C-alpha positions as CSV (number, residue, x, y, z in Angstrom):
1,M,30.4,-23.5,-26.2
2,T,33.6,-22.0,-27.6
3,K,37.2,-23.0,-26.8
4,I,39.5,-20.2,-25.9
5,L,43.1,-20.0,-24.5
6,V,43.7,-17.6,-21.6
7,D,47.4,-17.4,-20.7
8,G,47.8,-20.9,-22.1
9,I,44.8,-22.3,-20.1
10,E,42.1,-23.8,-22.4
11,V,38.5,-23.1,-21.3
12,D,35.0,-23.8,-22.8
13,V,32.8,-20.8,-22.5
14,P,29.5,-19.6,-24.1
15,A,30.2,-17.5,-27.3
16,E,28.3,-14.6,-25.7
17,Y,30.8,-14.3,-22.8
18,T,33.0,-11.2,-22.8
19,L,36.7,-11.8,-22.7
20,L,36.7,-10.6,-19.1
21,Q,34.2,-13.3,-18.1
22,A,36.2,-15.9,-20.0
23,C,39.3,-14.9,-18.1
24,E,37.4,-15.2,-14.8
25,E,36.3,-18.7,-15.9
26,A,40.0,-19.6,-16.4
27,G,40.8,-18.3,-12.9
28,V,42.7,-15.3,-14.2
29,E,41.9,-12.0,-12.4
30,V,41.5,-9.0,-14.6
31,P,41.5,-5.5,-13.0
32,R,38.4,-3.4,-13.6
33,F,36.7,-0.3,-12.3
34,C,33.7,0.4,-14.5
35,Y,32.7,-3.2,-15.3
36,H,30.1,-4.8,-13.0
37,E,28.4,-8.2,-13.5
38,R,24.9,-6.8,-12.9
39,L,25.2,-3.6,-14.9
40,S,25.5,-2.8,-18.6
41,I,28.9,-2.5,-20.1
42,A,30.3,1.0,-20.3
43,G,34.0,0.5,-21.2
44,N,35.0,3.7,-19.5
45,C,38.0,2.9,-17.4
46,R,40.1,0.8,-19.8
47,M,41.8,-1.0,-16.9
48,C,40.7,-4.4,-18.1
49,L,42.9,-4.3,-21.2
50,V,44.2,-7.6,-22.6
51,E,46.2,-8.7,-25.6
52,V,44.4,-10.7,-28.3
53,K,46.7,-12.9,-30.5
54,G,45.9,-12.5,-34.1
55,G,43.8,-9.4,-33.3
56,P,44.6,-5.7,-33.7
57,P,48.1,-4.8,-32.6
58,K,46.9,-2.9,-29.6
59,P,45.4,-3.8,-26.2
60,Q,41.6,-4.6,-26.2
61,A,39.1,-3.8,-23.5
62,S,38.1,-7.3,-22.3
63,C,34.8,-6.1,-20.9
64,A,33.6,-4.8,-24.3
65,M,34.7,-7.6,-26.6
66,A,32.8,-10.9,-26.8
67,V,34.4,-14.4,-27.3
68,K,32.4,-14.7,-30.6
69,D,34.3,-11.7,-32.0
70,L,37.6,-13.5,-31.8
71,R,39.3,-15.1,-34.9
72,P,40.6,-18.6,-34.6
73,G,44.4,-19.1,-34.6
74,P,46.5,-20.8,-37.3
75,Q,45.0,-24.1,-38.6
76,G,41.8,-23.6,-36.6
77,A,43.5,-23.4,-33.2
78,P,41.5,-21.7,-30.4
79,P,41.8,-18.0,-30.2
80,E,44.3,-16.8,-27.5
81,V,44.1,-14.1,-25.0
82,L,47.1,-12.9,-23.0
83,T,46.6,-11.0,-19.7
84,K,50.2,-10.8,-18.4
85,S,52.2,-9.9,-21.6
86,P,54.5,-6.9,-21.6
87,M,52.0,-5.0,-23.8
88,V,49.2,-5.6,-21.3
89,K,51.4,-4.6,-18.3
90,K,52.5,-1.4,-20.0
91,A,48.9,-0.5,-21.1
92,R,47.5,-1.0,-17.6
93,E,50.3,1.1,-16.0
94,G,49.5,3.8,-18.5
95,V,45.8,3.7,-17.7
96,M,46.6,3.8,-14.0
97,E,48.9,6.8,-14.5
98,F,46.1,8.7,-16.2
99,L,43.6,7.8,-13.5
100,L,45.9,9.2,-10.8
101,I,46.6,12.5,-12.6
102,N,43.7,14.2,-10.8
103,H,43.2,11.8,-7.9
104,P,43.9,13.4,-4.5
105,L,46.3,11.7,-2.1
106,D,43.5,11.1,0.5
107,C,44.3,7.5,1.4
108,P,45.3,8.3,5.0
109,I,42.0,10.1,5.7
110,C,39.7,8.4,3.2
111,D,36.9,6.2,4.6
112,Q,37.3,3.8,1.7
113,G,40.9,3.1,2.8
114,G,41.4,-0.7,3.0
115,E,38.4,-1.4,0.8
116,C,39.3,0.7,-2.2
117,D,39.7,-0.9,-5.6
118,L,41.8,1.9,-6.9
119,Q,44.1,1.6,-4.0
120,D,44.5,-2.2,-4.5
121,E,45.1,-1.9,-8.3
122,A,47.6,1.0,-7.8
123,M,49.7,-1.4,-5.7
124,A,50.0,-3.6,-8.8
125,Y,50.1,-1.1,-11.6
126,G,51.0,2.3,-10.0
127,V,54.3,4.0,-9.7
128,D,55.9,6.0,-6.9
129,S,55.9,9.4,-8.7
130,S,53.9,11.3,-11.3
131,R,55.2,12.9,-14.5
132,Y,52.4,15.6,-14.3
133,A,53.1,18.9,-12.6
134,E,49.8,20.6,-13.4
135,N,47.3,21.4,-10.7
136,K,44.8,18.6,-9.9
137,R,41.2,19.1,-11.0
138,A,38.9,20.3,-8.2
139,V,35.2,19.3,-8.1
140,E,32.7,20.6,-5.7
141,D,31.0,18.1,-3.4
142,K,27.3,17.5,-4.1
143,Y,24.3,17.0,-1.9
144,I,22.5,13.8,-3.0
145,G,20.6,13.0,0.1
146,P,21.1,12.0,3.8
147,L,22.5,8.6,3.1
148,I,25.4,9.2,0.7
149,K,28.4,11.5,1.4
150,T,30.2,12.8,-1.7
151,E,33.9,13.4,-2.2
152,M,33.8,14.1,-5.9
153,N,37.5,15.0,-6.2
154,R,38.1,11.3,-6.1
155,C,35.6,10.3,-8.8
156,I,37.1,8.4,-11.8
157,H,33.9,8.6,-13.9
158,C,33.3,4.8,-13.9
159,T,29.5,5.6,-14.1
160,R,28.6,2.6,-12.0
161,C,26.3,4.8,-9.9
162,V,24.7,6.3,-13.0
163,R,24.0,2.9,-14.5
164,F,22.7,1.5,-11.2
165,T,20.1,4.2,-10.7
166,A,19.0,3.9,-14.3
167,E,19.0,0.2,-14.7
168,V,18.5,-1.4,-11.2
169,A,16.8,1.3,-9.1
170,G,14.8,2.6,-12.1
171,T,14.8,6.2,-10.8
172,G,17.6,7.7,-13.0
173,D,18.6,10.0,-10.2
174,M,22.2,10.3,-11.2
175,G,23.9,11.4,-14.4
176,A,26.9,13.2,-15.9
177,I,27.1,16.9,-16.6
178,G,29.8,18.6,-18.6
179,R,32.3,17.0,-21.0
180,G,36.0,16.0,-20.9
181,E,37.8,17.3,-17.9
182,D,34.7,19.3,-16.8
183,M,32.6,16.1,-16.6
184,E,30.9,15.7,-13.2
185,I,28.7,13.0,-11.7
186,A,25.6,14.6,-10.0
187,T,21.9,14.5,-9.5
188,Y,21.6,17.3,-12.0
189,L,19.9,19.8,-9.7
190,Q,21.8,18.6,-6.6
191,S,18.5,17.2,-5.2
192,A,18.3,14.2,-3.0
193,M,18.1,10.7,-4.5
194,T,14.6,9.2,-4.4
195,S,15.3,5.5,-4.6
196,E,14.9,3.1,-1.7
197,L,18.0,1.4,-2.9
198,Q,20.3,4.4,-3.2
199,G,22.8,3.2,-0.5
200,N,24.0,0.5,-2.9
201,V,25.9,3.2,-5.0
202,A,28.4,3.4,-2.1
203,D,29.1,-0.3,-2.4
204,L,29.5,0.0,-6.2
205,C,31.8,3.0,-6.1
206,P,35.4,1.7,-6.7
207,V,37.0,4.7,-5.1
208,G,36.1,7.0,-2.1
209,A,33.8,9.3,-4.1
210,L,30.5,8.0,-2.7
211,L,30.5,6.9,0.9
212,P,27.8,6.0,3.4
213,K,27.2,9.3,5.3
214,P,25.9,7.9,8.6
215,Q,29.1,5.8,9.1
216,S,31.5,8.5,8.1
217,Y,34.7,8.3,10.1
218,R,33.3,5.7,12.5
219,A,36.0,3.0,12.1
220,R,38.4,1.5,9.7
221,S,37.6,-1.7,7.8
222,W,40.1,-3.8,9.7
223,E,38.6,-2.9,13.0
224,Y,35.3,-4.6,12.4
225,Q,34.1,-7.9,13.7
226,K,32.2,-9.2,10.6
227,T,29.2,-11.5,11.0
228,E,27.2,-13.0,8.2
229,T,23.5,-13.1,8.9
230,I,20.2,-12.1,7.3
231,D,18.0,-9.0,7.3
232,V,14.5,-8.9,9.0
233,Q,13.4,-5.4,7.9
234,D,11.1,-7.0,5.4
235,A,10.1,-10.6,4.6
236,L,12.7,-11.3,1.9
237,G,15.5,-12.3,4.2
238,A,18.3,-10.5,2.3
239,A,21.8,-11.8,2.9
240,I,23.8,-9.2,4.9
241,R,27.0,-8.8,6.8
242,V,26.9,-7.0,10.2
243,D,30.1,-5.2,11.1
244,A,30.5,-4.4,14.8
245,R,33.3,-2.8,16.9
246,G,33.2,-4.0,20.4
247,R,29.5,-4.2,21.5
248,E,28.3,-1.6,18.9
249,V,27.0,-2.4,15.5
250,I,28.6,0.2,13.1
251,R,27.3,-0.8,9.6
252,I,25.4,-3.3,7.6
253,L,26.5,-4.4,4.1
254,P,24.9,-6.8,1.5
255,R,26.2,-10.3,0.8
256,V,25.8,-12.0,-2.6
257,N,22.8,-14.4,-2.7
258,D,21.5,-14.8,-6.2
259,A,18.4,-16.7,-5.0
260,V,17.2,-13.8,-2.8
261,N,18.8,-10.3,-3.0
262,E,21.5,-10.8,-5.6
263,E,23.9,-8.2,-4.0
264,W,21.5,-5.3,-3.2
265,I,19.8,-4.3,0.0
266,S,17.3,-1.6,0.8
267,D,18.2,1.7,2.5
268,K,16.3,0.7,5.6
269,T,18.2,-2.6,5.9
270,R,21.5,-0.7,5.5
271,Q,21.0,2.4,7.6
272,V,18.7,1.3,10.5
273,V,21.9,0.7,12.5
274,D,21.5,3.7,14.8
275,G,18.1,2.5,15.8
276,L,19.6,-0.6,17.3
277,A,21.2,1.5,20.1
278,T,18.5,4.2,20.6
279,Q,15.4,4.0,23.0
280,R,16.5,0.5,24.0
281,L,14.9,-1.4,26.8
282,D,17.8,-2.6,29.0
283,Q,16.0,-3.7,32.2
284,P,12.6,-5.0,33.3
285,Y,9.9,-2.5,34.3
286,V,6.7,-2.9,36.3
287,K,3.8,-0.5,36.2
288,E,2.7,0.9,39.6
289,N,0.2,3.7,40.0
290,G,0.0,4.2,36.3
291,R,3.7,4.6,35.8
292,L,6.5,2.2,34.8
293,H,9.3,1.7,37.3
294,P,12.6,-0.2,36.9
295,A,12.4,-3.6,38.6
296,S,14.4,-6.8,39.0
297,W,13.7,-9.9,36.9
298,E,12.3,-11.7,40.0
299,R,9.9,-8.9,40.8
300,A,8.7,-8.7,37.2
301,F,8.2,-12.5,37.1
302,A,6.3,-12.4,40.4
303,A,3.9,-9.7,39.1
304,I,3.2,-11.9,36.0
305,A,2.8,-15.0,38.1
306,A,0.3,-13.3,40.4
307,K,-1.8,-12.3,37.3
308,V,-1.6,-15.8,35.8
309,K,-3.0,-17.3,39.0
310,S,-6.1,-15.0,38.9
311,A,-6.7,-15.2,35.1
312,P,-8.8,-18.1,33.6
313,A,-7.1,-19.9,30.7
314,G,-9.8,-18.6,28.3
315,R,-8.9,-15.0,29.3
316,I,-5.2,-15.3,28.5
317,G,-3.8,-14.6,25.0
318,A,-0.5,-14.0,23.1
319,L,0.6,-11.9,20.1
320,V,3.7,-12.2,18.0
321,G,5.3,-9.2,16.3
322,D,7.0,-8.8,13.0
323,L,10.6,-9.3,14.0
324,A,10.4,-12.4,16.2
325,G,12.5,-15.4,15.5
326,L,11.1,-18.9,15.2
327,E,12.6,-20.1,18.5
328,E,10.8,-17.6,20.7
329,I,7.6,-18.0,18.7
330,F,7.6,-21.7,19.3
331,A,8.6,-21.2,23.0
332,L,5.6,-18.8,23.5
333,K,3.3,-21.3,21.8
334,L,4.5,-24.1,24.2
335,L,4.0,-21.7,27.2
336,M,0.4,-20.9,26.0
337,E,-0.3,-24.6,25.7
338,K,0.8,-25.2,29.2
339,L,-1.4,-22.3,30.3
340,G,-4.3,-23.9,28.5
341,S,-5.0,-20.9,26.1
342,V,-5.9,-21.1,22.4
343,N,-5.9,-17.3,22.0
344,L,-2.8,-17.0,19.7
345,D,-2.1,-14.8,16.7
346,C,0.8,-13.6,14.6
347,R,-1.3,-11.5,12.2
348,Q,-1.3,-8.2,14.1
349,D,-2.3,-6.4,10.9
350,G,-5.4,-8.6,10.6
351,A,-4.4,-10.4,7.4
352,K,-6.7,-13.3,6.6
353,L,-4.1,-15.9,6.1
354,D,-4.5,-19.3,7.7
355,P,-2.6,-22.6,7.7
356,K,-6.0,-24.4,7.3
357,F,-6.0,-23.3,3.6
358,G,-2.7,-25.1,3.0
359,R,0.9,-23.8,3.0
360,A,0.7,-22.7,-0.6
361,S,-2.0,-20.2,0.3
362,Y,0.5,-18.0,2.2
363,L,3.8,-18.5,0.4
364,F,5.5,-16.7,-2.5
365,N,5.3,-19.9,-4.4
366,A,6.9,-18.7,-7.6
367,T,10.1,-17.9,-5.5
368,I,12.0,-14.7,-5.8
369,A,14.4,-16.1,-8.5
370,G,11.4,-17.5,-10.3
371,I,10.3,-14.0,-11.2
372,E,12.8,-14.1,-14.0
373,D,11.0,-17.2,-15.4
374,A,7.5,-15.6,-15.4
375,D,5.9,-14.1,-18.6
376,G,3.2,-12.1,-16.9
377,L,2.5,-10.4,-13.5
378,L,-0.6,-9.4,-11.8
379,I,-0.1,-7.2,-8.6
380,I,-3.1,-7.2,-6.2
381,G,-3.2,-4.8,-3.3
382,S,0.6,-4.3,-3.1
383,N,3.2,-1.6,-3.7
384,P,6.4,-3.8,-4.0
385,R,8.6,-0.7,-4.2
386,Q,7.6,0.2,-0.6
387,E,7.0,-3.3,0.7
388,A,10.1,-5.0,-0.7
389,P,12.4,-2.7,-2.8
390,V,14.9,-5.5,-3.6
391,L,12.1,-7.7,-5.0
392,N,10.8,-4.7,-6.9
393,A,14.2,-4.4,-8.5
394,R,14.0,-8.1,-9.5
395,I,10.6,-7.4,-11.2
396,R,12.1,-4.4,-13.0
397,K,15.0,-6.6,-14.2
398,R,12.6,-9.1,-15.7
399,W,10.5,-6.3,-17.2
400,L,13.6,-4.8,-19.0
401,K,14.1,-8.1,-20.8
402,G,10.7,-7.7,-22.5
403,G,7.8,-10.1,-23.0
404,F,6.5,-9.4,-19.6
405,S,3.0,-7.9,-19.2
406,I,2.2,-6.3,-15.8
407,G,-1.2,-5.4,-14.5
408,L,-2.0,-3.7,-11.2
409,V,-5.2,-3.8,-9.1
410,G,-4.9,-1.3,-6.2
411,E,-3.3,2.0,-5.5
412,Q,-1.5,3.6,-8.4
413,A,2.2,4.3,-7.7
414,D,5.5,4.7,-9.4
415,L,6.9,1.2,-9.3
416,T,9.9,2.0,-11.6
417,Y,8.4,0.0,-14.5
418,D,5.3,0.4,-16.7
419,Y,2.1,-1.5,-16.0
420,A,-1.5,-1.6,-17.0
421,Y,-3.7,-0.1,-14.3
422,L,-6.8,-2.3,-14.0
423,G,-8.6,-0.6,-11.1
424,T,-8.7,-0.2,-7.4
425,G,-10.4,-3.1,-5.7
426,P,-12.2,-6.5,-5.8
427,E,-14.5,-5.5,-8.6
428,S,-11.6,-4.8,-10.9
429,L,-10.0,-8.1,-9.9
430,L,-13.2,-9.9,-10.7
431,H,-13.4,-8.1,-14.1
432,F,-9.8,-9.3,-14.8
433,I,-10.8,-12.9,-14.0
434,E,-13.8,-12.8,-16.3
435,H,-12.5,-10.7,-19.2
436,N,-8.7,-10.9,-19.3
437,R,-7.3,-11.4,-22.8
438,V,-3.6,-11.1,-22.2
439,A,-2.3,-14.6,-22.4
440,A,0.5,-15.9,-20.2
441,Q,1.8,-19.4,-19.7
442,K,3.6,-18.6,-16.5
443,R,1.8,-15.7,-14.8
444,L,2.9,-14.5,-11.4
445,V,0.0,-13.4,-9.2
446,L,1.4,-11.2,-6.5
447,V,-0.9,-10.7,-3.6
448,G,0.0,-8.0,-1.1
449,Q,-1.0,-7.6,2.5
450,G,-3.1,-4.6,1.6
451,A,-5.5,-7.0,-0.1
452,L,-5.6,-9.4,2.8
453,A,-5.5,-7.2,5.9
454,R,-9.2,-6.3,5.7
455,P,-12.5,-7.9,6.8
456,D,-13.0,-9.5,3.4
457,G,-9.4,-10.6,3.1
458,A,-10.3,-14.3,2.8
459,A,-12.6,-13.6,-0.1
460,V,-9.9,-11.5,-1.8
461,L,-7.5,-14.4,-1.3
462,A,-9.9,-16.7,-3.0
463,L,-10.4,-14.3,-5.9
464,A,-6.6,-14.1,-6.3
465,A,-6.5,-17.9,-6.4
466,Q,-9.2,-17.8,-9.1
467,A,-7.1,-15.4,-11.2
468,A,-4.1,-17.6,-10.9
469,Q,-6.1,-20.7,-11.7
470,K,-7.8,-19.3,-14.7
471,H,-5.0,-17.2,-16.3
472,G,-1.8,-19.2,-16.3
473,G,-0.9,-18.8,-12.7
474,V,-1.1,-22.5,-11.8
475,S,0.0,-25.2,-14.3
476,D,2.2,-28.2,-14.6
477,G,5.6,-27.3,-13.2
478,W,4.6,-23.7,-12.3
479,N,2.8,-22.2,-9.3
480,G,2.7,-18.4,-9.7
481,F,0.3,-17.7,-6.8
482,S,2.6,-15.6,-4.5
483,V,1.8,-13.8,-1.3
484,L,4.2,-11.0,-0.6
485,H,4.7,-10.6,3.2
486,T,6.0,-7.5,4.9
487,A,6.8,-9.2,8.3
488,A,9.9,-11.4,8.7
489,A,8.3,-13.4,11.4
490,R,4.9,-14.1,9.6
491,V,5.6,-17.2,7.5
492,G,7.5,-19.0,10.2
493,A,4.7,-18.2,12.7
494,L,2.1,-19.6,10.3
495,D,4.3,-22.7,9.8
496,V,4.4,-23.5,13.5
497,G,0.6,-22.8,13.8
498,F,0.7,-19.6,15.9
499,T,-2.9,-18.9,15.0
500,P,-6.1,-19.1,17.1
501,G,-7.2,-22.6,18.1
502,D,-10.8,-23.8,18.1
503,G,-12.8,-20.9,19.6
504,G,-9.7,-18.8,20.1
505,L,-9.6,-15.0,19.5
506,D,-7.6,-13.4,16.7
507,A,-5.3,-10.4,17.2
508,Q,-8.0,-7.8,16.5
509,A,-10.4,-9.4,19.0
510,M,-7.7,-9.8,21.7
511,A,-6.9,-6.1,21.4
512,K,-10.4,-5.0,22.3
513,T,-11.4,-3.8,25.8
514,G,-12.6,-6.6,28.0
515,A,-11.5,-9.4,25.7
516,L,-8.7,-10.7,27.9
517,D,-7.3,-10.4,31.4
518,L,-3.7,-11.2,30.5
519,L,-1.9,-10.6,27.2
520,F,1.6,-11.7,26.3
521,N,3.0,-9.4,23.7
522,L,6.1,-10.6,21.9
523,G,7.2,-7.5,20.1
524,A,3.9,-6.7,18.5
525,D,4.2,-2.9,18.1
526,E,1.9,-2.4,15.1
527,I,-1.4,-3.0,16.9
528,D,-3.2,-0.8,19.5
529,V,-4.2,-2.8,22.5
530,E,-7.1,-1.1,24.2
531,P,-7.2,-0.6,28.0
532,G,-8.3,-3.5,30.1
533,A,-5.9,-6.4,29.9
534,F,-2.7,-6.8,31.9
535,V,0.0,-6.7,29.1
536,V,3.4,-8.4,29.4
537,Y,5.6,-6.9,26.7
538,I,8.7,-8.8,25.6
539,G,10.6,-6.5,23.2
540,T,13.6,-4.3,22.4
541,H,12.5,-0.7,22.2
542,G,10.3,1.8,24.0
543,D,7.7,1.8,21.2
544,R,3.9,1.4,21.2
545,G,3.9,-2.0,22.8
546,A,6.1,-0.9,25.7
547,H,3.9,2.2,26.3
548,R,0.9,0.0,26.7
549,A,2.6,-2.6,28.9
550,D,2.1,-3.4,32.6
551,V,5.3,-5.4,32.7
552,I,8.3,-5.0,30.3
553,L,10.8,-7.8,29.8
554,P,13.7,-6.5,27.7
555,G,14.6,-8.7,24.7
556,A,17.4,-8.9,22.1
557,A,17.3,-7.3,18.7
558,Y,17.9,-9.4,15.5
559,T,21.6,-8.6,15.5
560,E,22.0,-9.7,19.1
561,K,20.7,-13.3,18.9
562,S,21.0,-16.4,16.8
563,G,17.6,-17.4,15.4
564,L,15.7,-19.0,12.5
565,Y,13.4,-17.2,10.2
566,V,11.3,-18.2,7.2
567,N,11.1,-15.7,4.4
568,T,8.1,-14.9,2.2
569,E,9.0,-17.8,-0.3
570,G,9.2,-20.3,2.5
571,R,13.0,-20.4,2.7
572,V,14.4,-21.3,6.1
573,Q,17.2,-19.0,7.1
574,A,19.5,-18.7,10.0
575,S,20.6,-15.4,11.6
576,S,23.7,-15.1,13.7
577,R,24.6,-12.9,16.7
578,A,26.9,-10.0,15.9
579,A,26.7,-8.2,19.3
580,F,25.2,-8.6,22.7
581,P,22.0,-7.1,24.2
582,P,22.4,-4.0,26.3
583,G,22.2,-4.0,30.1
584,D,20.0,-6.7,31.6
585,A,18.3,-7.5,28.3
586,R,18.2,-11.2,27.3
587,E,17.4,-13.4,24.3
588,D,13.6,-13.8,24.0
589,W,13.6,-17.6,24.2
590,A,15.6,-17.4,27.4
591,I,13.2,-15.0,28.9
592,L,10.3,-17.3,28.1
593,R,12.1,-20.3,29.6
594,A,12.8,-18.4,32.8
595,L,9.3,-17.0,33.0
596,S,7.8,-20.5,32.6
597,G,9.8,-21.7,35.6
598,A,8.6,-18.8,37.7
599,L,5.0,-19.7,36.7
600,G,5.5,-23.3,37.8
601,R,5.1,-24.6,34.2
602,P,8.7,-25.1,33.0
603,L,9.3,-25.5,29.3
604,P,11.1,-28.7,28.1
605,F,14.4,-27.1,27.2
606,D,17.3,-25.3,28.9
607,S,19.4,-24.2,25.9
608,L,18.9,-22.9,22.4
609,T,20.1,-26.3,21.0
610,Q,17.5,-28.2,22.9
611,L,14.8,-25.7,21.9
612,R,15.7,-26.1,18.2
613,A,15.6,-29.9,18.6
614,K,12.0,-29.6,19.9
615,L,11.1,-27.2,17.1
616,V,12.5,-29.4,14.4
617,A,10.9,-32.5,15.9
618,A,7.5,-30.8,15.8
619,H,8.1,-29.3,12.3
620,P,10.7,-31.3,10.4
621,R,10.8,-29.0,7.3
622,L,12.5,-26.3,9.4
623,C,15.7,-28.3,9.7
624,N,16.6,-27.6,6.0
625,I,18.5,-24.3,6.2
626,D,18.5,-22.1,3.1
627,A,16.1,-24.6,1.4
628,I,12.5,-24.2,0.2
629,E,10.0,-27.0,0.5
630,R,7.6,-26.5,-2.3
631,A,3.9,-26.3,-1.3
632,D,1.2,-28.3,-3.0
633,P,-0.5,-26.4,-5.9
634,A,-3.7,-28.3,-5.1
635,H,-4.1,-26.0,-2.2
636,I,-4.5,-23.1,-4.7
637,R,-7.1,-25.0,-6.6
638,A,-9.0,-25.7,-3.4
639,L,-8.8,-22.1,-2.4
640,A,-10.1,-21.0,-5.8
641,A,-13.1,-23.2,-5.3
642,L,-14.2,-21.3,-2.1
643,P,-17.0,-18.8,-2.3
644,A,-15.7,-15.2,-2.7
645,S,-17.9,-12.2,-1.9
646,A,-15.7,-9.1,-1.4
647,S,-16.6,-5.5,-0.7
648,K,-16.2,-2.7,-3.2
649,E,-13.6,-0.9,-1.1
650,G,-10.3,-0.3,-3.0
651,F,-7.0,-1.9,-1.9
652,A,-4.4,0.2,-0.1
653,S,-0.8,-0.8,0.5
654,I,-0.2,-1.7,4.1
655,V,3.1,0.2,4.2
656,A,2.3,3.9,4.7
657,D,5.9,5.0,5.3
658,F,8.7,2.7,4.1
659,Y,11.3,4.1,6.5
660,L,9.2,3.7,9.7
661,T,7.7,0.2,9.7
662,N,9.0,-1.2,12.9
663,P,10.3,-0.1,16.3
664,I,14.0,-0.3,15.3
665,A,13.4,2.0,12.3
666,R,11.3,4.4,14.3
667,A,14.1,4.7,16.8
668,S,16.6,5.7,14.1
669,A,17.4,9.3,13.5
670,V,18.6,8.5,10.0
671,M,15.3,6.8,9.1
672,A,13.4,9.8,10.5
673,E,15.4,12.1,8.2
674,C,14.7,9.9,5.2
675,S,11.0,9.7,6.1
676,A,10.7,13.5,6.4
677,L,12.4,13.9,3.0
678,A,10.2,11.4,1.3
679,Q,7.0,12.9,2.8
680,G,8.1,16.3,1.7
681,L,8.8,15.1,-1.9
682,A,5.4,13.4,-1.9
683,K,3.6,16.6,-0.8
684,A,5.5,18.5,-3.5
685,R,4.4,16.1,-6.2
686,L,0.7,16.3,-5.0
687,K,0.9,20.1,-5.1
688,Q,2.4,20.1,-8.5
689,A,-0.2,17.7,-9.8
690,A,-3.0,19.9,-8.3
691,E,-1.6,22.9,-10.1
């Protein structure tokens, strides 16, 4: 640690800190445009100028000078940095004057108004007139995809977007063309950006040059009701903020959470917004003569009650979808217990995960932040870029530091980092187990659902455990056996035991013709239920599950209810309601409580608070919000000891189209446009490769 004086305040900071970071540590705010904590240093804007006592007689860029570069004061006194001296004030005012030479006076009509760094700093360092009479520079707006709108006249060449696509996203989509006054930020050929994280450049832009296109001119920043919650589009549980105006959700932005998503979110998380209001189920429906007709809640409940009376307990089943919260999952389990059924399943994709193998067998045990502590990675049957783009960016961050060997068993794909391709399926995994020579003390073995959602998934799971056990994946103080889930509801459902009881049917069996007489479907839209059973669908959108239903009970989307979720690493997270469900739709737990009363088997709660009390009493670990209860590594050792005989069929990622993985995304016009663009680019690459 090094002592340094910042405006007379003495602080101890690491010698590697920049002066800007040292100033922040002392509680002194330094203006900046190009500097960002998670990007490399560019030193473009010069707004962060400070005065260094004993240094050169000119202002210094605090983002580009390290504390270790300072000379001590007289008689060994700590070096001194001044941020409010007349020299600094004059220098910053000069920089601001230069920045505003070509900047248009768009503040009244700019979507960034109220959230603009340049606007804020101009209030402190700007003047009321300009000394420059020349015409302002004009730059043509660029097309860079369906998610980002460009207003390049406002660009100040901070290059945050360029550095983000090169360093974090790993696609290098953006760059600078031209020099001096002719320099422009572009995608070179004005093609669409290809990253699944491209929307983050709008957050990074300190001016109104890059803006979220779908939210253009929808509202001003001060009109929003801001709700802090979590994302459920994948199993990471990224921290987000939902901004609503009235009953309508307008936009979704990231929040900082270093343990999960840092400050990035995927494009699906950000721009699925329009899907929340499209194709919504806003009243109950009952099927008559092969067609669904609007009905009252009483009539819908009566139709279900009549079917329950005629169906034996063994012919009743329940499925849970990918977006369900813990409260409704637990409530449905309680209802099934009252009906005497053991036909329960949350694994609609057929993944061979089971609580009987121990909690460690289905968690991302290394944790998301733990990726940065690993020294090796083995990916089995997964495409992290499609299944969890933010996690993929974390892997890339660790890879850039060096000393991180990566191997892949499964489909070859552009993951934005280099890896050794080991083969396609279980035989290649077995060869790695027996012949691997790349040593690692803390290897992370990442198992995707593509390796588990197949008939031999249990054998593949055992093989993955053997790979972790034999090659540095499980040791004292380290458990690198990590299952990457794609469904936000999956880990929580496994934690509460929403799996078949003794003699019960799994999801694939329940979906077969003649397997059941009555099926409760809680938002399971990724499975085809064959004709035969009477299906009660509780969900939000007119998707696959609603099309197959005999009775539809309209539920609430994740932005319209408070709920608990458990992410892929076992972290318990709480979501908050940002808006209200449309029409007669109700929160899912409330629907199940009302339904249980109509069936004559009332559930033991009348409010969300009472339901959570029952949930926590049955599963105490779920009371620790934002905490991870570590699973026992002994479960991995036991799993590795199981016999493993897998087929020769290669692994395939379970996510075929990143933009259309759930009913909310499939209802979104923006996601449909992104999907069409991505599919077109994929076909073009295949054609180019064939030629």
